Coordinates of C-alpha atoms in Angstrom, one line a residue:
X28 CA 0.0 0.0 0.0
X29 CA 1.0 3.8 0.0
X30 CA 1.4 5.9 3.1
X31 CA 2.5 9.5 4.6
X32 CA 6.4 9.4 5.6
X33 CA 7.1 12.9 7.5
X34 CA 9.4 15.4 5.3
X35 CA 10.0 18.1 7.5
X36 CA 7.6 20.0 9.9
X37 CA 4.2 20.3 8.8
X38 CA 4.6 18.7 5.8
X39 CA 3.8 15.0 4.6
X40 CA 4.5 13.2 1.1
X41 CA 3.1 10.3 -0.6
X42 CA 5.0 7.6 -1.1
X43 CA 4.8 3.6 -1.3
X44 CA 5.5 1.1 0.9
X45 CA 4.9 -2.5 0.8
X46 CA 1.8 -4.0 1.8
X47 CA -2.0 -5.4 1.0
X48 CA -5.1 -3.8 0.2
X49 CA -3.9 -0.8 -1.6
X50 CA -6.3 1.1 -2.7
X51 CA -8.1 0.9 0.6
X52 CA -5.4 1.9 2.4
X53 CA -4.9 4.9 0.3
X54 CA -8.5 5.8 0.8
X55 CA -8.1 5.7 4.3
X56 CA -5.1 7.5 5.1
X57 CA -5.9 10.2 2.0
X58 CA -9.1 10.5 4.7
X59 CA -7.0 11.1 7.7
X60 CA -4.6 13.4 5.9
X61 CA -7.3 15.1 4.8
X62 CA -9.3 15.7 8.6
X63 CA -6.3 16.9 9.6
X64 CA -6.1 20.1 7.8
X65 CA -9.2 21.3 10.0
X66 CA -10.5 22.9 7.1
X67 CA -13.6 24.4 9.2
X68 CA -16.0 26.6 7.1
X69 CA -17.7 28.9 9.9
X70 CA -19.1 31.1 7.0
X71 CA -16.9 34.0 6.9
X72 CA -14.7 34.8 3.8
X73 CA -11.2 33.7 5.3
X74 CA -12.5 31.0 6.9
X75 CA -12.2 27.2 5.2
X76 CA -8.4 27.8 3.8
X77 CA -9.1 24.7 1.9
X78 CA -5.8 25.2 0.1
X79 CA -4.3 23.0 2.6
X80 CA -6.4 20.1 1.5
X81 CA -5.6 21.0 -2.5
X82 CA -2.1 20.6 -1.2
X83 CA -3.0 16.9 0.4
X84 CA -4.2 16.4 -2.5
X85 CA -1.7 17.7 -5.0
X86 CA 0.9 15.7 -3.5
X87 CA -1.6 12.4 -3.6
X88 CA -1.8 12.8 -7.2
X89 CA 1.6 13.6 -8.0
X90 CA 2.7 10.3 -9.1
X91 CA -0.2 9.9 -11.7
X92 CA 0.6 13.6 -12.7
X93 CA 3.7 12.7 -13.5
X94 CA 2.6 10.5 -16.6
X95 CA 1.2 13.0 -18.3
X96 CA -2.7 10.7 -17.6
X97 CA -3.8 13.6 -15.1
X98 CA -3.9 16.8 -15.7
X99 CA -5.2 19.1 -12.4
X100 CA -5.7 22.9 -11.8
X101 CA -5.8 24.9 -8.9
X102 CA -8.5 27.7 -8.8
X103 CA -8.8 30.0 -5.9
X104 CA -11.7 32.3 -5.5
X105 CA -10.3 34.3 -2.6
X106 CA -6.5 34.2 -0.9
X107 CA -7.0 30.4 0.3
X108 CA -10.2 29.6 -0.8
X109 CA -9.1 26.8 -3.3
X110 CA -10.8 24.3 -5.3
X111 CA -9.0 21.5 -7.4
X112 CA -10.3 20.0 -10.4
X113 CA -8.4 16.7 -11.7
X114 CA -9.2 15.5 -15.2
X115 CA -8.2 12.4 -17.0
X116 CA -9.4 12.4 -20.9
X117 CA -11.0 9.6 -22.8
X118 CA -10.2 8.4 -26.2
X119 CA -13.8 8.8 -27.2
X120 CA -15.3 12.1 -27.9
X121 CA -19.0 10.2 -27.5
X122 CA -18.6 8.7 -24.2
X123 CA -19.7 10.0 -21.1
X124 CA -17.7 12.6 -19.0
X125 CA -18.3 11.2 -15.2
X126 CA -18.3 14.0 -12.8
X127 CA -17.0 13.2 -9.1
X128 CA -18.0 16.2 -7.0
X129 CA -16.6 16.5 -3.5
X130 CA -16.2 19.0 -1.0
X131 CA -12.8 20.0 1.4
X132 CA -14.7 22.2 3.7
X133 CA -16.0 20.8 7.3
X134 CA -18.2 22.5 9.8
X135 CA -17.2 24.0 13.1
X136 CA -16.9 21.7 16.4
X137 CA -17.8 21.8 20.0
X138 CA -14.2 20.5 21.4
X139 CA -16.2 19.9 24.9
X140 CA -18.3 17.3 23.1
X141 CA -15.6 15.1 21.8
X142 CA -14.2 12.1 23.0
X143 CA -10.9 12.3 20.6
X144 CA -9.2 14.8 18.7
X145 CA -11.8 16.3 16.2
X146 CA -9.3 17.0 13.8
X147 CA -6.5 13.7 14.6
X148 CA -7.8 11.7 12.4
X149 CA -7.1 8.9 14.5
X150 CA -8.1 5.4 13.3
X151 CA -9.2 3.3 16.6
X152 CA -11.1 0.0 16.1
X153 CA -12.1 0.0 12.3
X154 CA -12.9 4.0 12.2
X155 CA -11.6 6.8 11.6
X156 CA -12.4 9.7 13.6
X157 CA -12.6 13.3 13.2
X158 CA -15.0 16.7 11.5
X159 CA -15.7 15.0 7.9
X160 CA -14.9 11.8 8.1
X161 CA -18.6 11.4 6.7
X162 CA -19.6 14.7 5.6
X163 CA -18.1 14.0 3.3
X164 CA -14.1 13.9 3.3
X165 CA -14.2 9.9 3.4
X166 CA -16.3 10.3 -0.2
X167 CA -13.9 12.8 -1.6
X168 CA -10.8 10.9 -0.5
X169 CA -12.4 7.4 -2.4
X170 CA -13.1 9.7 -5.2
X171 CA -9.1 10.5 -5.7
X172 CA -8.7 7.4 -4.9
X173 CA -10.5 6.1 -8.0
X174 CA -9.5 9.1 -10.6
X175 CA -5.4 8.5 -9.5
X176 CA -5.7 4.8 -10.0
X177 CA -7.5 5.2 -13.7
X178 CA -4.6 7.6 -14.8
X179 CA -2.5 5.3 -13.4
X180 CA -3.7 2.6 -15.9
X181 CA -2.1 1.2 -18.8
X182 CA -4.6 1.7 -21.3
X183 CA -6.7 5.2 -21.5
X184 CA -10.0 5.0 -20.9
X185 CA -13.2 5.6 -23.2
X186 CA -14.6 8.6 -21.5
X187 CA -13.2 11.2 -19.0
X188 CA -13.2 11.3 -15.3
X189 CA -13.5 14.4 -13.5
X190 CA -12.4 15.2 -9.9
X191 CA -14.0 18.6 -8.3
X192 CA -12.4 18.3 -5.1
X193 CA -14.2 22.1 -4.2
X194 CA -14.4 24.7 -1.7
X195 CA -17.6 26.5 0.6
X196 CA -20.0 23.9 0.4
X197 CA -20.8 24.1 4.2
X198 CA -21.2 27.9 3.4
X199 CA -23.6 27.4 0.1
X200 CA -20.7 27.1 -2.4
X201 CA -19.9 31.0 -3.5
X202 CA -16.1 30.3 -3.0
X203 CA -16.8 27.0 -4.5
X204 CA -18.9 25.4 -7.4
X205 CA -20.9 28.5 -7.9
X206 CA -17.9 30.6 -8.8
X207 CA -16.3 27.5 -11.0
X208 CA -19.7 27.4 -12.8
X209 CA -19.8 31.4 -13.0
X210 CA -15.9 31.8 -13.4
X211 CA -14.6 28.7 -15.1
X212 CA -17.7 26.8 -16.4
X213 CA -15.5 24.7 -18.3
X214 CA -14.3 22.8 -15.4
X215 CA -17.8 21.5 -14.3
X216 CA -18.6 20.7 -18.4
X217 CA -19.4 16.9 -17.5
X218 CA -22.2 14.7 -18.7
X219 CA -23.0 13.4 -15.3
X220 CA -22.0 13.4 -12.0
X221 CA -22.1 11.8 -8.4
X222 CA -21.6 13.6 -5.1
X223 CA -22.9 13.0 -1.2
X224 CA -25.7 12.1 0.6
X225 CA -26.6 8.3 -0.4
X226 CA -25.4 5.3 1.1
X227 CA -27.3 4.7 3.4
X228 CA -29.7 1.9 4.8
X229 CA -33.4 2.3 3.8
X230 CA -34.0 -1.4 5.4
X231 CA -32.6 -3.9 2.8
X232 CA -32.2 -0.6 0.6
X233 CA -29.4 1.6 -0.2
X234 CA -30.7 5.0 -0.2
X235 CA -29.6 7.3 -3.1
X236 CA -29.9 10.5 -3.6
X237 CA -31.8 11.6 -6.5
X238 CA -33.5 14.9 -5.6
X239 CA -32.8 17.5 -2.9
X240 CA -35.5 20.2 -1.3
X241 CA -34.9 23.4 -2.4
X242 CA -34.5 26.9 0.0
X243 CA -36.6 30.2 -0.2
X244 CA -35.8 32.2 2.9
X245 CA -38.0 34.4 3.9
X246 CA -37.9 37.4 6.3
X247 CA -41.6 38.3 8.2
X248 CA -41.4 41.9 9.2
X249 CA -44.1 43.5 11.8
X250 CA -44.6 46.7 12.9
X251 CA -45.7 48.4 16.2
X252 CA -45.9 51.8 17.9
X253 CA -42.6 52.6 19.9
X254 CA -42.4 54.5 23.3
X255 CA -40.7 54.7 26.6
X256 CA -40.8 51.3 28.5
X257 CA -41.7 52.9 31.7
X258 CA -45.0 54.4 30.4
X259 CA -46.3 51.7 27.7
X260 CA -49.9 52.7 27.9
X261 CA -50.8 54.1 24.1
X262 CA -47.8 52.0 22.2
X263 CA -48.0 48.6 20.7
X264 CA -45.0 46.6 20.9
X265 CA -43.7 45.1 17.8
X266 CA -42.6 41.9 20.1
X267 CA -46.1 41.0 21.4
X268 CA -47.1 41.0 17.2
X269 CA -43.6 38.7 16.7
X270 CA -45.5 36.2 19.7
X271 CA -48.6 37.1 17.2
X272 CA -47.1 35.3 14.1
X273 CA -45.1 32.7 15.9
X274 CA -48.7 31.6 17.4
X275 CA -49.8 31.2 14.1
X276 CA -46.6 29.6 12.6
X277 CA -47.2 27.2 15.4
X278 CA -50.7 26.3 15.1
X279 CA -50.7 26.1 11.4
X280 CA -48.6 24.0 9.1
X281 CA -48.4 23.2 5.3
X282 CA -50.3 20.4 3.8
X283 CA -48.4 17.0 3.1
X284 CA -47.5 16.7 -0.8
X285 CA -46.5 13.0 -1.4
X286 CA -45.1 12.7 -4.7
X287 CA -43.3 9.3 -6.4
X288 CA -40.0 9.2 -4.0
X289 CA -42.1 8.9 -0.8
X290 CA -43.8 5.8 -2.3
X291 CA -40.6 4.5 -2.9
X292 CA -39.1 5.4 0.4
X293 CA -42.4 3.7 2.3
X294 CA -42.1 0.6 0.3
X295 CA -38.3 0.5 1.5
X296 CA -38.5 1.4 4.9
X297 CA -41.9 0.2 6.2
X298 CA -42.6 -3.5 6.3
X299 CA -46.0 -3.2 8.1
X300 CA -48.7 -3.1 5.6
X301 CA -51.4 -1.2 7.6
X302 CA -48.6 1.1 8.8
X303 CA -47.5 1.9 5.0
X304 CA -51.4 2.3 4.3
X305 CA -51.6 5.2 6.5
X306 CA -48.4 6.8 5.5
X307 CA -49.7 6.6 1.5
X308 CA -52.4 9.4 2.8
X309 CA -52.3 12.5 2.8
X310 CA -54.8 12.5 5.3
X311 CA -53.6 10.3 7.8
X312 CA -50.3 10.7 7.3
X313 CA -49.1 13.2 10.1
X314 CA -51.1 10.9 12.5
X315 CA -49.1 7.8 11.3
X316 CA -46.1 9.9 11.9
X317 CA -44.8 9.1 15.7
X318 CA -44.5 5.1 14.7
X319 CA -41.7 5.9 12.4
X320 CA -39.3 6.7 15.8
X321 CA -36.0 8.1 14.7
X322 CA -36.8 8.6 10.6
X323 CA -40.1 10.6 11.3
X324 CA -38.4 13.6 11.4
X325 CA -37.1 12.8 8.0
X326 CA -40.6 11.6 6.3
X327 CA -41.9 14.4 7.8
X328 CA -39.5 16.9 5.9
X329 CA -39.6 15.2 3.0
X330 CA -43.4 15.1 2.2
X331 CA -44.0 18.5 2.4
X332 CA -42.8 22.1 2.3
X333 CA -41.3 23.0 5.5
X334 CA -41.2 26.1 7.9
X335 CA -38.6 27.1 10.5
X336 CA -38.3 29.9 12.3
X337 CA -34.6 30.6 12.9
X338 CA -33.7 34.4 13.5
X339 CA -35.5 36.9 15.9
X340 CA -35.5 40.5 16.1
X341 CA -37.0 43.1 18.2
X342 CA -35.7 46.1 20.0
X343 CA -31.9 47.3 20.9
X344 CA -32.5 49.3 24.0
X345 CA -34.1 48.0 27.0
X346 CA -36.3 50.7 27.5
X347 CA -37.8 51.6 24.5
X348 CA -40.7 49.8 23.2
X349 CA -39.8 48.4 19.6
X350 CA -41.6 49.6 16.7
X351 CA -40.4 46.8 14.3
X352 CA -39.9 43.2 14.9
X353 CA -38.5 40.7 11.9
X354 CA -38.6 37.0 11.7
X355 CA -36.6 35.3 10.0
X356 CA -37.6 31.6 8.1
X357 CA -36.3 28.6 7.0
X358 CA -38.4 27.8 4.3
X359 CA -37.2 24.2 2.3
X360 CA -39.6 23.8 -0.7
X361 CA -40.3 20.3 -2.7
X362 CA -39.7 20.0 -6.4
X363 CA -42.1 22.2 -8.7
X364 CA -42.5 25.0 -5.6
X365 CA -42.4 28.3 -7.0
X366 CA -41.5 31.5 -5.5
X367 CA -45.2 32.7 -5.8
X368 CA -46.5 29.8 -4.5
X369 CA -44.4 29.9 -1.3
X370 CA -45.6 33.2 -0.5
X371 CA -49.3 32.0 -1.2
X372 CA -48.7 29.5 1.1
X373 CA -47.4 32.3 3.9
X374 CA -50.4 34.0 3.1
X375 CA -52.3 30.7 3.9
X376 CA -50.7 30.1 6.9
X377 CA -50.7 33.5 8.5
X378 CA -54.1 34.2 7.9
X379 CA -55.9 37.3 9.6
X380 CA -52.5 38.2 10.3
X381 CA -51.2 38.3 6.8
X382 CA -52.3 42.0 6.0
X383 CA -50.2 43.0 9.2
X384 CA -46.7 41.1 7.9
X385 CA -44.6 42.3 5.3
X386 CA -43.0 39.5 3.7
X387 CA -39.3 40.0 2.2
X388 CA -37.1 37.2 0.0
X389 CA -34.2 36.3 1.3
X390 CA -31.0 34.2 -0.3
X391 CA -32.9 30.8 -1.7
X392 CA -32.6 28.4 -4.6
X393 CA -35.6 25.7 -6.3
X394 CA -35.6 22.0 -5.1
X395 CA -33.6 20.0 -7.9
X396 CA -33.8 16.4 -9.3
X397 CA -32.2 13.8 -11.7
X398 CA -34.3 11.0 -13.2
X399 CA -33.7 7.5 -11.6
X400 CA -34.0 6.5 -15.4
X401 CA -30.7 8.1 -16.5
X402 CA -27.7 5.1 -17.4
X403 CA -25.8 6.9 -14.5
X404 CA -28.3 5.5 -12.1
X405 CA -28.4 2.4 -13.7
X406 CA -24.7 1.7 -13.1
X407 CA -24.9 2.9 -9.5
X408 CA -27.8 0.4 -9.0
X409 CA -25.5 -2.5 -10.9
X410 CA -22.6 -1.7 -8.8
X411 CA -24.4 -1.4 -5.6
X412 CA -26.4 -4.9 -6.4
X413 CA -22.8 -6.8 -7.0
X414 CA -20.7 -4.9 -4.1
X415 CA -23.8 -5.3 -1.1
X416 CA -25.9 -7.6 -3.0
X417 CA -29.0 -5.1 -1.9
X418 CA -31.4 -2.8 -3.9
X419 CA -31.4 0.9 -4.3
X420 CA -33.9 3.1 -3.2
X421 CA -34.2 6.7 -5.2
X422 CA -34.7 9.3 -2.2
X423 CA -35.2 13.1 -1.7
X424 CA -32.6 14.8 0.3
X425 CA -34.3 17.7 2.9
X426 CA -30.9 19.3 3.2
X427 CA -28.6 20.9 0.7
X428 CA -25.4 19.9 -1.7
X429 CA -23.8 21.4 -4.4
X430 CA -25.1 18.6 -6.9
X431 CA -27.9 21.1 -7.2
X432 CA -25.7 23.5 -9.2
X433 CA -24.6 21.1 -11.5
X434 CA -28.6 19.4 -11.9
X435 CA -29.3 23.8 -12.4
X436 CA -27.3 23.4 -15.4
X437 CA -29.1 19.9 -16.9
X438 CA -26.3 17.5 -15.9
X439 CA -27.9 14.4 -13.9
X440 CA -26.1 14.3 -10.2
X441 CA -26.6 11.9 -7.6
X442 CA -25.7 11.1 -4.1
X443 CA -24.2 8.4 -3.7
X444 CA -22.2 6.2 -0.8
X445 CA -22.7 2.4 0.0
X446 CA -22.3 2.6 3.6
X447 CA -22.1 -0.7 6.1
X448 CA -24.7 -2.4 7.0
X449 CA -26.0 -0.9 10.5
X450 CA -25.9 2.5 8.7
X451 CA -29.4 3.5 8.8
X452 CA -30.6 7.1 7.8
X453 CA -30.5 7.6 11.4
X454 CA -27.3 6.8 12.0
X455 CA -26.0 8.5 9.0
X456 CA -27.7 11.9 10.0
X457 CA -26.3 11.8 14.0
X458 CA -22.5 11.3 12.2
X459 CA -23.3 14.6 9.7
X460 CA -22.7 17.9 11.5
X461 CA -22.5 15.8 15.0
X462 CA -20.0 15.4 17.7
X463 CA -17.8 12.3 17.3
X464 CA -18.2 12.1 14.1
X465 CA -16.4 9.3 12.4
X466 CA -16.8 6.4 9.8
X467 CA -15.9 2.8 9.9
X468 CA -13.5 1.2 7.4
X469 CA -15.7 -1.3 5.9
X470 CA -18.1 1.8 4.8
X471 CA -14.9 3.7 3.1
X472 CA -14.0 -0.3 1.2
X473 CA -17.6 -0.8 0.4
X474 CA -18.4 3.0 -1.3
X475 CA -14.9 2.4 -3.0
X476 CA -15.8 -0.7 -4.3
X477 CA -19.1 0.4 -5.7
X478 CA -17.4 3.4 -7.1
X479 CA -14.6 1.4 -9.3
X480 CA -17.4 -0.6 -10.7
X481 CA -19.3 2.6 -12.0
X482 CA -16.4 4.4 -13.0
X483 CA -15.3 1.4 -15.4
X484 CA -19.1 1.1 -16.9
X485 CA -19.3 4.3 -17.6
X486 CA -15.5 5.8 -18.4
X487 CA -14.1 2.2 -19.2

């Protein structure tokens, strides 16, 4: 196998040593290396400094750079805000160009809640530990995995593989694939890509991500009379109308919308007949909700436009009675939702009250989706069914990615993974964003076997 030997402080180089499972191996200390850069995204526009990971990166590939099979680029939308795009060309103009879209950037951590070194990378008992390892540095490290060994290959292949190894997606991707596709759309010119959020267990299904909700934040602004707090008879707070429309967010939601993935995502996960009944209604649905245990929360995102309240504003001085209040929502639409209809639905839901709010549109984007019938998904559903000898289920994410930019621009993107067995959604969600975050071994082996299969059905 291959493996870090120091080179001087701070720095690390590739090079082989003896030994079995290669590629594996590689996958799993590229991982490691990778956590411990600490690339950690908190949103602001110095923060991430994913050069550090191009550079883990740079030095991975360097021996299949050096044949001339690879060629890479380094594009940096800010001082340190780098992305990396590997490319190895096909011999035919016809075949498909295979996309592998991964992100560098990992999300803040509470050190307190921690058992072990967030950013060691330490591998204890089959799993490696540390902010990433599943969201989604252990993805990102099998895809450079897979792109280094084709280069490395005797023969070209048919069609081109792609790595975007990319910055900001934690952040919503404006130092990332947004400004590739804005400032370099050449580099994200592929026929079809793969990216995160798949893998995992749907019951005897691997879940795989096909569609994602879309975002259209919105910003409720109320308006009082202001005064002195010591004499508040003849003013009307703008906090008691905040209470107001919170009441009502409260008390009334949106309507269930249960479209083809939820079928699917019943049939996969529920094995009790009368219980998938009820779920397959829109009427009873919400009811049937509480039996799901640790996925409701999931079914219950997924089947309907959701509403969150997340930001609060009224007042800066404690004794002066605020005349305007705000409130700030996290609104995640389905597929087809349109900016009109999510304010008609605000409307809906705020009722009386609605000729009292202003609404105002804040940063959002439409809910996305690739057709399960593309030959992409086809492959992942082939190489899934020979590596885990298990089906695939298409689902809807409720979060987020930056396949969505590439699906903007008509290229099919899925998430994909083939996590262990014992990795239900549940599981999966409690390691993304969580403390003690890590992934086991046999996950990384399994996603990187399933990923060599597609990549020589579709590339050659």
């Amino acid at each position: 196998m291959e493996g870090w030997t120091g080179c001087g402080p701070g720095e690390r180089r590739w090079r082989p040593v003896s030994g079995g499972g290669a590629l594996e191996s590689d996958a799993i200390e590229l991982l490691r290396a990778l956590i411990r850069e600490a690339c950690v995204n908190d949103g602001r526009p110095e923060s991430g400094q994913e050069i550090r990971s191009v550079r883990v990166l740079q030095r991975f590939l360097a021996p299949a750079v050096a044949t001339g099979r690879l060629e890479t680029q380094v594009l940096e939308s800010a001082p340190g805000r780098a992305s990396l795009v590997a490319r190895v060309r096909g011999t035919d103009p016809d075949a498909p160009s295979l996309g592998l879209l991964g992100h560098l950037d990992v999300v803040p951590v509470d050190p307190e809640g921690w058992t072990r070194n967030p950013f060691g990378g330490e591998l204890v008992d089959g799993e490696v530990w540390g902010r990433g390892a599943v969201d989604m540095l252990y993805l990102t490290a099998a895809f450079a995995t897979v792109i280094r060994e084709l280069a490395l290959a005797p023969e070209r292949p048919r069609g081109e593989l792609v790595l975007l190894a990319v910055a900001d997606e934690e952040a919503g991707g404006e130092y990332g694939i947004h400004w590739l596709a804005r400032e370099h759309p050449e580099t994200v010119r592929v026929s079809e890509a793969i990216s995160e959020s798949g893998g995992m267990r749907m019951g005897r299904h691997v879940a795989i991500e096909v569609a994602e909700k879309g975002s259209a934040g919105r910003r409720l602004v109320v308006r009082g009379k202001p005064g002195h707090a010591s004499i508040p008879y003849g003013a009307a707070s703008a906090s008691y109308r905040v209470g107001e429309v919170l009441q009502r967010l409260g008390e009334v939601a949106p309507v269930p919308q249960l479209g083809e993935l939820w079928g699917a995502f019943v049939d996969a996960r529920i094995d009790d007949p009368v219980l998938a009944q009820r779920l397959r209604d829109p009427v009873s649905v919400d009811a049937a909700l509480p039996q799901l245990g640790g996925i409701a929360g999931y079914a219950h995102a997924v089947s309907r436009v959701t509403l969150s309240p997340t930001v609060l504003r009224a007042g800066a001085t404690h004794n002066v009675i605020p005349a305007v209040g705000t409130i700030d929502l996290d609104i995640r639409t389905l597929p087809g939702t349109s900016d009109d209809d999510v304010d008609q639905l605000l409307a809906a839901v705020l009722g009386p009250l609605a000729a009292q709010v202003e609404i105002q549109h804040l940063r959002g984007w439409a809910a996305t989706a690739s057709s399960p019938r593309e030959p992409l998904f086809a492959a992942i559903e082939r190489a899934v069914g020979e590596v885990a000898g298990a089906p695939v289920v298409p689902i809807m994410a409720a979060g987020g990615s930056d396949a969505r930019v590439l699906r903007e621009l008509g290229i099919p993107a899925y998430g994909f993974g083939l996590l262990a067995p014992g990795w239900s959604y549940e599981r999966y969600r409690e390691g993304v964003h969580g403390n003690d975050e890590r992934i086991d071994v046999e996950s990384v082996a399994l996603s990187l076997a399933a990923l060599r299969l597609i990549v020589r059905e579709r590339v050659g």
